[in-house]
Short mmCIF file of C-alpha atoms in Angstrom, two decimals:
data_model
loop_
_atom_site.label_atom_id
_atom_site.label_comp_id
_atom_site.label_asym_id
_atom_site.label_seq_id
_atom_site.Cartn_x
_atom_site.Cartn_y
_atom_site.Cartn_z
CA UNK A 196 0.05 20.58 -5.14
CA UNK A 197 1.23 17.98 -2.64
CA UNK A 198 -0.37 17.81 0.79
CA UNK A 199 1.55 16.35 3.75
CA UNK A 200 0.05 15.23 7.08
CA UNK A 201 1.71 13.77 10.14
CA UNK A 202 -0.82 11.20 11.40
CA UNK A 203 0.97 10.02 14.56
CA UNK A 204 4.48 9.83 16.02
CA UNK A 205 5.17 6.89 13.69
CA UNK A 206 3.18 7.67 10.52
CA UNK A 207 2.95 10.44 7.96
CA UNK A 208 1.29 10.56 4.59
CA UNK A 209 1.24 12.85 1.62
CA UNK A 210 -0.75 12.98 -1.54
CA UNK A 211 -1.02 14.76 -4.82
CA UNK A 212 -3.27 14.60 -7.84
CA UNK A 213 -1.72 13.13 -11.00
CA UNK A 214 -3.61 14.54 -14.01
CA UNK A 215 -2.02 11.95 -16.34
CA UNK A 216 -3.85 9.08 -14.66
CA UNK A 217 -6.62 11.23 -13.15
CA UNK A 218 -6.15 9.88 -9.62
CA UNK A 219 -5.03 10.96 -6.17
CA UNK A 220 -1.71 9.32 -5.33
CA UNK A 221 -0.96 8.67 -1.67
CA UNK A 222 2.32 7.77 -0.03
CA UNK A 223 2.88 6.57 3.54
CA UNK A 224 5.97 6.90 5.72
CA UNK A 225 6.66 4.80 8.81
CA UNK A 226 9.32 5.85 11.32
CA UNK A 227 10.28 2.95 13.59
CA UNK A 228 13.43 2.72 15.68
CA UNK A 229 16.20 4.43 13.73
CA UNK A 230 14.67 3.67 10.33
CA UNK A 231 12.28 5.29 7.90
CA UNK A 232 10.29 3.28 5.37
CA UNK A 233 8.44 5.06 2.57
CA UNK A 234 5.68 3.27 0.67
CA UNK A 235 4.04 4.18 -2.70
CA UNK A 236 3.95 6.06 -4.97
CA UNK A 237 7.38 7.71 -4.63
CA UNK A 238 8.68 4.78 -2.69
CA UNK A 239 11.32 2.38 -1.64
CA UNK A 240 8.75 -0.34 -1.11
CA UNK A 241 6.64 -0.84 -4.23
CA UNK A 242 3.32 -2.58 -3.55
CA UNK A 243 2.56 -3.66 -7.14
CA UNK A 244 3.79 -3.43 -10.72
CA UNK A 245 1.82 -0.19 -11.30
CA UNK A 246 3.74 1.77 -8.65
CA UNK A 247 7.44 2.13 -9.53
CA UNK A 248 7.01 5.83 -10.45
CA UNK A 249 10.02 7.82 -9.14
CA UNK A 250 11.50 5.01 -7.06
CA UNK A 251 14.75 4.62 -9.03
CA UNK A 252 15.60 8.33 -8.80
CA UNK A 253 14.65 8.46 -5.13
CA UNK A 254 16.72 5.36 -4.32
CA UNK A 255 19.69 6.74 -6.26
CA UNK A 256 19.52 10.10 -4.48
CA UNK A 257 19.36 8.50 -1.02
CA UNK A 258 21.42 5.36 -1.83
CA UNK A 259 18.50 3.33 -0.51
CA UNK A 260 17.47 -0.23 -1.35
CA UNK A 261 14.27 -0.96 -3.26
CA UNK A 262 11.83 -3.73 -2.38
CA UNK A 263 9.64 -4.57 -5.37
CA UNK A 264 7.36 -7.32 -6.67
CA UNK A 265 9.25 -9.96 -8.64
CA UNK A 266 6.74 -9.41 -11.49
CA UNK A 267 7.93 -5.82 -11.97
CA UNK A 268 9.85 -5.69 -15.26
CA UNK A 269 13.04 -3.73 -15.77
CA UNK A 270 16.12 -2.91 -13.82
CA UNK A 271 16.00 -1.12 -10.48
CA UNK A 272 19.22 -0.45 -8.56
CA UNK A 273 19.67 -2.24 -5.22
CA UNK A 274 16.49 -4.20 -5.86
CA UNK A 275 15.19 -6.91 -3.52
CA UNK A 276 12.16 -9.00 -4.46
CA UNK A 277 9.15 -8.93 -2.19
CA UNK A 278 7.63 -12.22 -1.08
CA UNK A 279 4.92 -13.27 1.34
CA UNK A 280 6.16 -13.18 4.93
CA UNK A 281 9.24 -11.07 4.21
CA UNK A 282 10.17 -8.71 7.05
CA UNK A 283 11.34 -5.22 6.09
CA UNK A 284 12.36 -3.75 9.41
CA UNK A 285 9.17 -3.85 11.50
CA UNK A 286 6.91 -4.38 8.47
CA UNK A 287 5.56 -7.77 7.41
CA UNK A 288 4.93 -8.25 3.68
CA UNK A 289 1.66 -9.97 2.69
CA UNK A 290 0.94 -11.18 -0.86
CA UNK A 291 -2.51 -10.19 -2.22
CA UNK A 292 -3.26 -12.60 -5.07
CA UNK A 293 -5.80 -11.59 -7.72
CA UNK A 294 -5.48 -7.80 -7.43
CA UNK A 295 -3.07 -5.85 -9.66
CA UNK A 296 0.00 -7.76 -10.85
CA UNK A 297 2.49 -8.23 -8.05
CA UNK A 298 0.17 -6.86 -5.34
CA UNK A 299 1.38 -6.78 -1.73
CA UNK A 300 0.15 -5.26 1.53
CA UNK A 301 2.34 -4.28 4.47
CA UNK A 302 1.52 -4.83 8.13
CA UNK A 303 2.94 -3.16 11.23
CA UNK A 304 1.65 -4.54 14.57
CA UNK A 305 2.54 -1.66 16.92
CA UNK A 306 0.21 1.02 18.26
CA UNK A 307 -3.02 -0.85 17.46
CA UNK A 308 -1.75 -2.24 14.15
CA UNK A 309 -1.59 -0.73 10.67
CA UNK A 310 -2.16 -2.07 7.15
CA UNK A 311 -0.63 -0.30 4.17
CA UNK A 312 -2.32 -1.26 0.91
CA UNK A 313 -1.37 -0.95 -2.74
CA UNK A 314 -4.40 -1.07 -5.03
CA UNK A 315 -6.48 -3.97 -3.65
CA UNK A 316 -8.47 -1.58 -1.44
CA UNK A 317 -9.27 2.04 -2.26
CA UNK A 318 -10.88 4.88 -0.31
CA UNK A 319 -11.72 7.93 -2.42
CA UNK A 320 -14.77 9.69 -3.86
CA UNK A 321 -17.07 8.75 -5.43
CA UNK A 322 -16.35 5.11 -4.53
CA UNK A 323 -15.58 5.41 -0.81
CA UNK A 324 -13.95 2.48 0.96
CA UNK A 325 -14.19 -0.48 -1.41
CA UNK A 326 -12.41 -3.20 -3.33
CA UNK A 327 -10.32 -2.56 -6.41
CA UNK A 328 -12.82 -2.64 -9.32
CA UNK A 329 -12.95 -5.96 -11.19
CA UNK A 330 -11.63 -4.45 -14.44
CA UNK A 331 -8.27 -3.71 -12.73
CA UNK A 332 -7.95 -7.14 -11.05
CA UNK A 333 -6.29 -10.25 -12.37
CA UNK A 334 -8.96 -12.27 -10.47
CA UNK A 335 -11.27 -10.36 -8.12
CA UNK A 336 -12.62 -13.48 -6.34
CA UNK A 337 -9.07 -14.58 -5.55
CA UNK A 338 -8.29 -11.03 -4.38
CA UNK A 339 -11.22 -11.11 -1.94
CA UNK A 340 -9.96 -14.43 -0.53
CA UNK A 341 -6.49 -12.90 -0.10
CA UNK A 342 -7.86 -9.77 1.56
CA UNK A 343 -9.99 -11.89 3.90
CA UNK A 344 -6.73 -13.32 5.35
CA UNK A 345 -5.93 -9.80 6.58
CA UNK A 346 -8.75 -10.16 9.11
CA UNK A 347 -6.48 -12.58 11.02
CA UNK A 348 -4.36 -9.54 11.94
CA UNK A 349 -5.03 -6.92 14.60
CA UNK A 350 -5.12 -3.42 13.09
CA UNK A 351 -6.96 -0.17 13.67
CA UNK A 352 -5.66 1.80 10.64
CA UNK A 353 -5.40 1.31 6.88
CA UNK A 354 -3.34 3.52 4.57
CA UNK A 355 -4.03 3.44 0.84
CA UNK A 356 -2.10 4.16 -2.36
CA UNK A 357 -5.35 5.70 -3.63
CA UNK A 358 -7.38 7.41 -0.96
CA UNK A 359 -7.55 8.86 2.50
CA UNK A 360 -6.55 6.68 5.44
CA UNK A 361 -8.96 5.04 7.86
CA UNK A 362 -7.55 5.93 11.27
CA UNK A 363 -9.85 4.04 13.65
CA UNK A 364 -11.97 0.92 13.41
CA UNK A 365 -10.36 -0.14 10.12
CA UNK A 366 -10.46 -3.89 10.81
CA UNK A 367 -14.19 -3.73 11.56
CA UNK A 368 -14.82 -1.67 8.43
CA UNK A 369 -12.87 -4.17 6.32
CA UNK A 370 -14.82 -7.07 7.82
CA UNK A 371 -18.09 -5.27 7.03
CA UNK A 372 -16.96 -4.57 3.46
CA UNK A 373 -16.04 -8.23 2.87
CA UNK A 374 -19.31 -9.46 4.39
CA UNK A 375 -21.44 -7.19 2.17
#
């Protein structure tokens, strides 16, 4: 069963449990101006090489472009490679080195600021809000250094590919996590 929640005038999220990988999968939608951007797992913006899922079918159905990590193998129609600093509408793309292959975060500055994460940060039971476990990282120390750069941004919310969002005080919680 898929659950959908409108979080604000600009954001919505939905999630479902995937028994094949035994994990909750979350997707985030951002409505800004006349555009709609949908991020992981059924997405047009793919935050790492683990998240292509149904993107090709979705993009074909809606004739939408796909933004994906350059490390993602295979052919995707209308594909554009993500890179650090790329702007996708109002979203800024931020490379997260050391997490999963091809990991990126997305940042939107409006309404208190929002981060949208791939796998580098998670927020689900029994782990709670924490870093991607070392066994899934290409280099966890490098990932922590990359995530620390996110503290230069102003944000109050974080959305996750795996876990419930943090809707207030997210920057402070991230700073506390990184300092522990």
